[in-house]
Amino acid sequence: MSELAEFFHMGGYAAYVWPAYGATVVLLGGLLVDSVLRLRRAERRLAALRATEGDLDDAA
């Protein structure tokens, strides 16, 4: 058996190892997407609050 095929076979545990890697990649990718979306939402809220703060300063 070639070294590459042996690596992918994982000593007979490939049925457990590769799905675990796949689940990890999917979960970390989901966390990354969620974090970016939350950051953008927070930045928009901050910009809106700063704009409102500027309006209050002008009114005073």
Short mmCIF file of N, CA, C and O in Angstrom, two decimals:
data_model
loop_
_atom_site.label_atom_id
_atom_site.label_comp_id
_atom_site.label_asym_id
_atom_site.label_seq_id
_atom_site.Cartn_x
_atom_site.Cartn_y
_atom_site.Cartn_z
N MET A 1 0.85 -1.17 0.00
CA MET A 1 0.00 0.00 0.00
C MET A 1 0.90 1.24 0.00
O MET A 1 1.87 1.31 0.73
N SER A 2 0.54 2.23 -0.79
CA SER A 2 1.38 3.43 -0.84
C SER A 2 1.22 4.23 0.45
O SER A 2 0.26 4.06 1.20
N GLU A 3 2.18 5.08 0.70
CA GLU A 3 2.14 5.88 1.91
C GLU A 3 0.93 6.80 1.95
O GLU A 3 0.32 7.00 3.00
N LEU A 4 0.55 7.35 0.80
CA LEU A 4 -0.60 8.25 0.75
C LEU A 4 -1.89 7.49 1.03
O LEU A 4 -2.73 7.96 1.81
N ALA A 5 -2.04 6.33 0.43
CA ALA A 5 -3.24 5.52 0.68
C ALA A 5 -3.29 5.09 2.14
O ALA A 5 -4.36 5.07 2.76
N GLU A 6 -2.15 4.76 2.70
CA GLU A 6 -2.08 4.38 4.11
C GLU A 6 -2.48 5.55 5.00
O GLU A 6 -3.19 5.38 6.00
N PHE A 7 -2.04 6.75 4.63
CA PHE A 7 -2.41 7.94 5.39
C PHE A 7 -3.93 8.14 5.37
O PHE A 7 -4.55 8.37 6.41
N PHE A 8 -4.54 8.04 4.19
CA PHE A 8 -5.98 8.25 4.08
C PHE A 8 -6.78 7.13 4.74
O PHE A 8 -7.92 7.34 5.16
N HIS A 9 -6.20 5.95 4.85
CA HIS A 9 -6.88 4.84 5.51
C HIS A 9 -6.84 5.00 7.03
O HIS A 9 -7.70 4.47 7.74
N MET A 10 -5.89 5.76 7.54
CA MET A 10 -5.75 6.09 8.97
C MET A 10 -5.70 4.85 9.86
O MET A 10 -6.30 4.82 10.94
N GLY A 11 -5.03 3.83 9.40
CA GLY A 11 -4.87 2.63 10.22
C GLY A 11 -6.19 1.94 10.54
O GLY A 11 -6.34 1.32 11.58
N GLY A 12 -7.18 2.08 9.64
CA GLY A 12 -8.47 1.45 9.85
C GLY A 12 -9.49 2.33 10.54
O GLY A 12 -10.64 1.94 10.71
N TYR A 13 -9.09 3.53 10.94
CA TYR A 13 -9.98 4.42 11.67
C TYR A 13 -10.49 5.57 10.79
O TYR A 13 -11.07 6.53 11.30
N ALA A 14 -10.31 5.47 9.50
CA ALA A 14 -10.69 6.55 8.59
C ALA A 14 -12.18 6.88 8.67
O ALA A 14 -12.58 8.04 8.54
N ALA A 15 -13.02 5.87 8.91
CA ALA A 15 -14.47 6.10 9.00
C ALA A 15 -14.83 6.99 10.18
O ALA A 15 -15.91 7.59 10.19
N TYR A 16 -13.96 7.10 11.15
CA TYR A 16 -14.20 7.95 12.31
C TYR A 16 -13.43 9.27 12.21
O TYR A 16 -13.94 10.31 12.64
N VAL A 17 -12.23 9.21 11.68
CA VAL A 17 -11.36 10.38 11.66
C VAL A 17 -11.84 11.41 10.65
O VAL A 17 -11.97 12.60 10.97
N TRP A 18 -12.09 11.01 9.40
CA TRP A 18 -12.44 11.97 8.37
C TRP A 18 -13.77 12.68 8.63
O TRP A 18 -13.86 13.89 8.45
N PRO A 19 -14.82 11.99 9.10
CA PRO A 19 -16.04 12.73 9.46
C PRO A 19 -15.80 13.72 10.61
O PRO A 19 -16.40 14.80 10.64
N ALA A 20 -14.93 13.36 11.53
CA ALA A 20 -14.62 14.28 12.63
C ALA A 20 -13.92 15.53 12.09
O ALA A 20 -14.23 16.65 12.51
N TYR A 21 -12.97 15.33 11.16
CA TYR A 21 -12.34 16.49 10.52
C TYR A 21 -13.37 17.32 9.77
O TYR A 21 -13.36 18.55 9.83
N GLY A 22 -14.25 16.66 9.05
CA GLY A 22 -15.28 17.38 8.28
C GLY A 22 -16.20 18.18 9.18
O GLY A 22 -16.51 19.34 8.91
N ALA A 23 -16.65 17.56 10.28
CA ALA A 23 -17.53 18.27 11.22
C ALA A 23 -16.81 19.47 11.83
O ALA A 23 -17.40 20.54 12.00
N THR A 24 -15.53 19.31 12.13
CA THR A 24 -14.75 20.41 12.69
C THR A 24 -14.64 21.57 11.71
O THR A 24 -14.84 22.73 12.09
N VAL A 25 -14.37 21.26 10.46
CA VAL A 25 -14.25 22.31 9.44
C VAL A 25 -15.59 23.02 9.27
O VAL A 25 -15.65 24.26 9.19
N VAL A 26 -16.68 22.27 9.22
CA VAL A 26 -18.01 22.87 9.06
C VAL A 26 -18.34 23.76 10.25
O VAL A 26 -18.81 24.90 10.08
N LEU A 27 -18.10 23.28 11.46
CA LEU A 27 -18.41 24.07 12.65
C LEU A 27 -17.55 25.33 12.75
O LEU A 27 -18.05 26.41 13.06
N LEU A 28 -16.25 25.20 12.48
CA LEU A 28 -15.39 26.38 12.53
C LEU A 28 -15.76 27.38 11.44
O LEU A 28 -15.71 28.59 11.66
N GLY A 29 -16.12 26.87 10.27
CA GLY A 29 -16.58 27.76 9.20
C GLY A 29 -17.85 28.49 9.58
O GLY A 29 -18.00 29.69 9.34
N GLY A 30 -18.77 27.77 10.21
CA GLY A 30 -20.01 28.40 10.68
C GLY A 30 -19.75 29.46 11.73
O GLY A 30 -20.37 30.52 11.73
N LEU A 31 -18.84 29.17 12.64
CA LEU A 31 -18.48 30.16 13.66
C LEU A 31 -17.84 31.40 13.04
O LEU A 31 -18.09 32.53 13.48
N LEU A 32 -17.03 31.20 12.02
CA LEU A 32 -16.40 32.33 11.33
C LEU A 32 -17.46 33.20 10.67
O LEU A 32 -17.46 34.43 10.82
N VAL A 33 -18.38 32.57 9.95
CA VAL A 33 -19.45 33.32 9.28
C VAL A 33 -20.30 34.07 10.31
O VAL A 33 -20.61 35.25 10.14
N ASP A 34 -20.68 33.39 11.38
CA ASP A 34 -21.49 34.02 12.43
C ASP A 34 -20.76 35.20 13.05
O ASP A 34 -21.35 36.26 13.28
N SER A 35 -19.47 35.05 13.31
CA SER A 35 -18.69 36.13 13.91
C SER A 35 -18.61 37.34 12.99
O SER A 35 -18.76 38.48 13.44
N VAL A 36 -18.40 37.11 11.70
CA VAL A 36 -18.32 38.22 10.75
C VAL A 36 -19.66 38.93 10.66
O VAL A 36 -19.72 40.17 10.65
N LEU A 37 -20.75 38.18 10.60
CA LEU A 37 -22.08 38.80 10.52
C LEU A 37 -22.39 39.60 11.78
O LEU A 37 -22.93 40.70 11.70
N ARG A 38 -22.03 39.05 12.95
CA ARG A 38 -22.27 39.79 14.20
C ARG A 38 -21.42 41.05 14.27
O ARG A 38 -21.87 42.09 14.77
N LEU A 39 -20.19 40.98 13.79
CA LEU A 39 -19.32 42.16 13.77
C LEU A 39 -19.91 43.25 12.90
O LEU A 39 -19.97 44.41 13.30
N ARG A 40 -20.36 42.88 11.70
CA ARG A 40 -20.95 43.87 10.80
C ARG A 40 -22.20 44.50 11.42
O ARG A 40 -22.41 45.71 11.32
N ARG A 41 -23.03 43.67 12.06
CA ARG A 41 -24.24 44.18 12.70
C ARG A 41 -23.88 45.15 13.82
O ARG A 41 -24.49 46.22 13.97
N ALA A 42 -22.88 44.81 14.62
CA ALA A 42 -22.46 45.67 15.73
C ALA A 42 -21.87 46.98 15.20
O ALA A 42 -22.11 48.05 15.78
N GLU A 43 -21.12 46.90 14.11
CA GLU A 43 -20.56 48.13 13.53
C GLU A 43 -21.66 49.04 13.02
O GLU A 43 -21.58 50.27 13.17
N ARG A 44 -22.70 48.46 12.41
CA ARG A 44 -23.83 49.29 11.93
C ARG A 44 -24.56 49.94 13.11
O ARG A 44 -24.91 51.11 13.05
N ARG A 45 -24.76 49.16 14.19
CA ARG A 45 -25.43 49.72 15.37
C ARG A 45 -24.59 50.84 15.99
O ARG A 45 -25.13 51.88 16.40
N LEU A 46 -23.29 50.65 16.05
CA LEU A 46 -22.41 51.67 16.60
C LEU A 46 -22.45 52.94 15.75
O LEU A 46 -22.51 54.05 16.29
N ALA A 47 -22.43 52.77 14.44
CA ALA A 47 -22.51 53.93 13.56
C ALA A 47 -23.83 54.67 13.76
O ALA A 47 -23.86 55.91 13.79
N ALA A 48 -24.91 53.93 13.92
CA ALA A 48 -26.21 54.56 14.14
C ALA A 48 -26.24 55.29 15.47
O ALA A 48 -26.77 56.40 15.57
N LEU A 49 -25.67 54.69 16.52
CA LEU A 49 -25.63 55.35 17.82
C LEU A 49 -24.77 56.62 17.77
O LEU A 49 -25.13 57.64 18.37
N ARG A 50 -23.66 56.54 17.07
CA ARG A 50 -22.81 57.73 16.95
C ARG A 50 -23.52 58.84 16.17
O ARG A 50 -23.38 60.01 16.51
N ALA A 51 -24.27 58.46 15.16
CA ALA A 51 -25.03 59.45 14.39
C ALA A 51 -26.11 60.09 15.26
O ALA A 51 -26.32 61.30 15.21
N THR A 52 -26.76 59.28 16.08
CA THR A 52 -27.79 59.79 16.99
C THR A 52 -27.16 60.71 18.03
O THR A 52 -27.71 61.76 18.36
N GLU A 53 -25.99 60.33 18.50
CA GLU A 53 -25.29 61.16 19.48
C GLU A 53 -24.95 62.52 18.88
O GLU A 53 -25.07 63.55 19.53
N GLY A 54 -24.53 62.53 17.63
CA GLY A 54 -24.23 63.79 16.95
C GLY A 54 -25.46 64.65 16.79
O GLY A 54 -25.42 65.87 16.94
N ASP A 55 -26.61 64.02 16.52
CA ASP A 55 -27.86 64.77 16.41
C ASP A 55 -28.25 65.40 17.74
O ASP A 55 -28.75 66.51 17.80
N LEU A 56 -28.01 64.68 18.85
CA LEU A 56 -28.34 65.21 20.17
C LEU A 56 -27.43 66.38 20.52
O LEU A 56 -27.88 67.34 21.14
N ASP A 57 -26.17 66.33 20.14
CA ASP A 57 -25.24 67.43 20.41
C ASP A 57 -25.65 68.67 19.63
O ASP A 57 -25.55 69.77 20.14
N ASP A 58 -26.13 68.49 18.41
CA ASP A 58 -26.57 69.63 17.59
C ASP A 58 -27.81 70.28 18.17
O ASP A 58 -28.00 71.49 18.07
N ALA A 59 -28.70 69.48 18.78
CA ALA A 59 -29.95 70.00 19.31
C ALA A 59 -29.71 70.78 20.61
O ALA A 59 -30.51 71.64 20.97
N ALA A 60 -28.65 70.51 21.31
CA ALA A 60 -28.39 71.14 22.60
C ALA A 60 -27.86 72.51 22.47
O ALA A 60 -27.84 73.40 21.95
#
